[in-house]
Coordinates of N, CA and C in Angstrom, one line a residue:
M19 N 0.8 -1.2 0.1 CA 0.1 0.1 -0.1 C 0.7 1.2 -0.2
V20 N 2.0 1.1 0.6 CA 2.9 2.6 0.6 C 3.2 3.0 -0.7
D21 N 3.3 2.1 -2.2 CA 3.2 2.7 -3.3 C 2.0 2.4 -4.1
Q22 N 1.3 2.7 -3.4 CA -0.4 2.9 -4.0 C -0.2 3.9 -4.7
E23 N -1.1 3.7 -6.3 CA -0.7 5.0 -6.9 C -2.5 5.3 -7.0
D24 N -2.2 6.8 -7.6 CA -3.7 7.5 -7.3 C -4.1 7.6 -8.9
Y25 N -5.1 8.5 -9.4 CA -5.7 8.3 -10.8 C -4.6 9.4 -11.7
N26 N -3.4 10.2 -10.9 CA -2.4 10.4 -11.9 C -1.0 9.5 -11.7
Q27 N -1.1 8.4 -11.3 CA -0.4 7.4 -11.3 C 0.9 8.4 -10.1
D28 N 0.4 8.6 -9.4 CA 1.2 9.6 -8.3 C 1.1 8.6 -7.0
T29 N 2.3 8.2 -6.4 CA 2.6 7.5 -5.5 C 2.4 8.5 -4.2
P30 N 2.7 8.2 -2.8 CA 2.6 9.0 -2.0 C 4.3 9.9 -1.7
M31 N 5.0 8.6 -2.3 CA 6.6 9.4 -2.4 C 6.6 10.4 -3.7
H32 N 5.5 10.5 -4.3 CA 5.9 11.2 -5.1 C 5.1 12.9 -4.8
L33 N 3.9 12.7 -3.9 CA 3.6 13.5 -3.3 C 4.6 14.4 -2.6
V34 N 5.0 13.5 -1.8 CA 5.5 14.6 -0.5 C 7.1 14.7 -1.1
C35 N 7.6 14.2 -2.4 CA 9.0 14.7 -2.7 C 8.5 16.3 -3.4
H36 N 7.4 16.2 -4.2 CA 6.8 17.1 -4.9 C 6.8 18.4 -4.0
N37 N 6.4 18.2 -2.6 CA 5.9 19.3 -1.5 C 7.2 19.6 -0.6
G38 N 8.3 18.7 -0.7 CA 9.6 18.8 0.1 C 9.4 18.4 1.4
Y39 N 8.4 17.3 1.6 CA 8.3 17.1 3.0 C 9.1 16.0 3.6
M40 N 10.0 16.1 3.9 CA 11.6 15.1 4.6 C 10.9 14.4 5.5
E41 N 10.8 14.7 6.5 CA 10.2 14.0 7.1 C 9.2 12.7 6.9
A42 N 8.5 13.0 6.1 CA 7.4 12.2 5.1 C 8.4 11.4 4.3
V43 N 9.1 11.8 3.5 CA 10.0 10.9 2.6 C 11.0 9.8 3.6
T44 N 11.5 10.6 4.4 CA 11.9 9.5 5.2 C 11.6 8.5 6.1
L45 N 10.3 8.7 6.3 CA 9.3 7.6 6.5 C 8.9 6.8 5.9
L46 N 8.3 7.6 4.5 CA 8.3 6.5 3.5 C 9.0 5.7 3.1
H47 N 10.6 5.8 3.0 CA 11.5 5.4 2.5 C 11.9 4.0 3.2
E48 N 11.7 4.1 5.0 CA 11.9 3.3 5.8 C 11.1 2.1 5.5
Y49 N 9.8 2.3 5.1 CA 8.7 1.9 5.2 C 8.5 0.7 3.9
G50 N 10.2 1.2 2.9 CA 10.1 0.3 1.7 C 9.3 0.9 0.6
A51 N 9.0 2.6 0.6 CA 8.4 2.7 -0.4 C 9.5 2.9 -1.9
R52 N 9.1 2.7 -3.0 CA 10.1 3.0 -4.1 C 9.9 3.9 -4.5
L53 N 11.3 4.5 -5.4 CA 12.0 5.4 -5.6 C 11.9 5.4 -7.1
D54 N 11.7 4.4 -7.9 CA 11.7 4.0 -9.6 C 10.3 4.2 -9.9
I55 N 9.4 4.6 -9.3 CA 8.1 4.6 -10.3 C 7.7 5.8 -10.8
L56 N 7.4 5.8 -12.1 CA 7.3 6.8 -13.0 C 5.6 6.9 -12.5
D57 N 5.5 8.5 -12.8 CA 4.1 9.1 -12.7 C 3.4 9.4 -14.1
E58 N 2.3 10.0 -14.4 CA 1.9 9.9 -16.0 C 2.4 10.4 -17.0
D59 N 3.6 11.5 -16.2 CA 4.7 12.5 -17.0 C 5.8 11.6 -17.3
E60 N 5.7 10.5 -16.8 CA 7.1 9.4 -17.1 C 8.4 10.2 -16.1
R61 N 8.2 10.2 -14.6 CA 8.9 11.1 -13.9 C 9.1 10.3 -12.7
I62 N 10.0 9.8 -12.3 CA 10.4 9.4 -10.3 C 10.1 10.3 -9.6
S63 N 9.7 10.0 -8.4 CA 10.0 11.1 -7.5 C 11.0 12.1 -7.3
L64 N 11.9 11.6 -7.5 CA 13.1 12.7 -7.2 C 13.0 13.8 -8.6
H65 N 12.8 13.6 -9.7 CA 12.6 14.5 -10.5 C 11.7 15.2 -10.2
R66 N 10.1 14.8 -9.7 CA 9.0 15.7 -9.0 C 9.9 17.0 -8.1
A67 N 10.6 16.3 -7.4 CA 10.9 17.2 -6.4 C 11.8 18.3 -7.0
A68 N 12.8 18.1 -7.7 CA 13.7 18.7 -8.4 C 12.8 20.1 -9.4
S69 N 11.9 19.1 -10.1 CA 11.0 20.3 -10.9 C 10.4 21.2 -10.0
E70 N 10.6 21.0 -8.7 CA 9.8 22.1 -7.6 C 10.6 22.8 -6.9
G71 N 11.8 22.7 -7.2 CA 13.3 23.6 -6.6 C 12.7 22.8 -5.3
Q72 N 12.7 21.4 -5.0 CA 12.7 20.8 -3.7 C 14.2 19.8 -3.5
L73 N 15.4 20.6 -3.7 CA 16.5 20.0 -3.9 C 17.1 19.5 -2.4
A74 N 16.7 19.5 -1.7 CA 16.9 18.8 -0.4 C 16.7 17.8 -0.4
V75 N 15.2 16.8 -1.1 CA 14.8 16.0 -1.0 C 15.9 15.1 -1.8
G76 N 16.8 15.1 -2.6 CA 17.5 14.7 -3.3 C 19.1 14.1 -2.5
K77 N 18.7 14.7 -1.4 CA 20.1 14.4 -0.9 C 20.2 13.3 0.3

C-alpha cells in the first residue's frame, strides 16, 4: 500500500517529494516505498522534487 498510485499515477512518495516534506520522505523510505515508479509524465519522485525546487529531497 505504501506505493499505491492515484488517478495520476502518483504515489505517496511522488506527492511528498513534490512538496518537500522531508520527514515524510524519510518515513516512506523506511517503510519500503520505491523511488523508481513513474508518474503519468514518466517522472520518478526525485524528478518531481527537482522540478519543484525541492533540492534537499535529493540529498
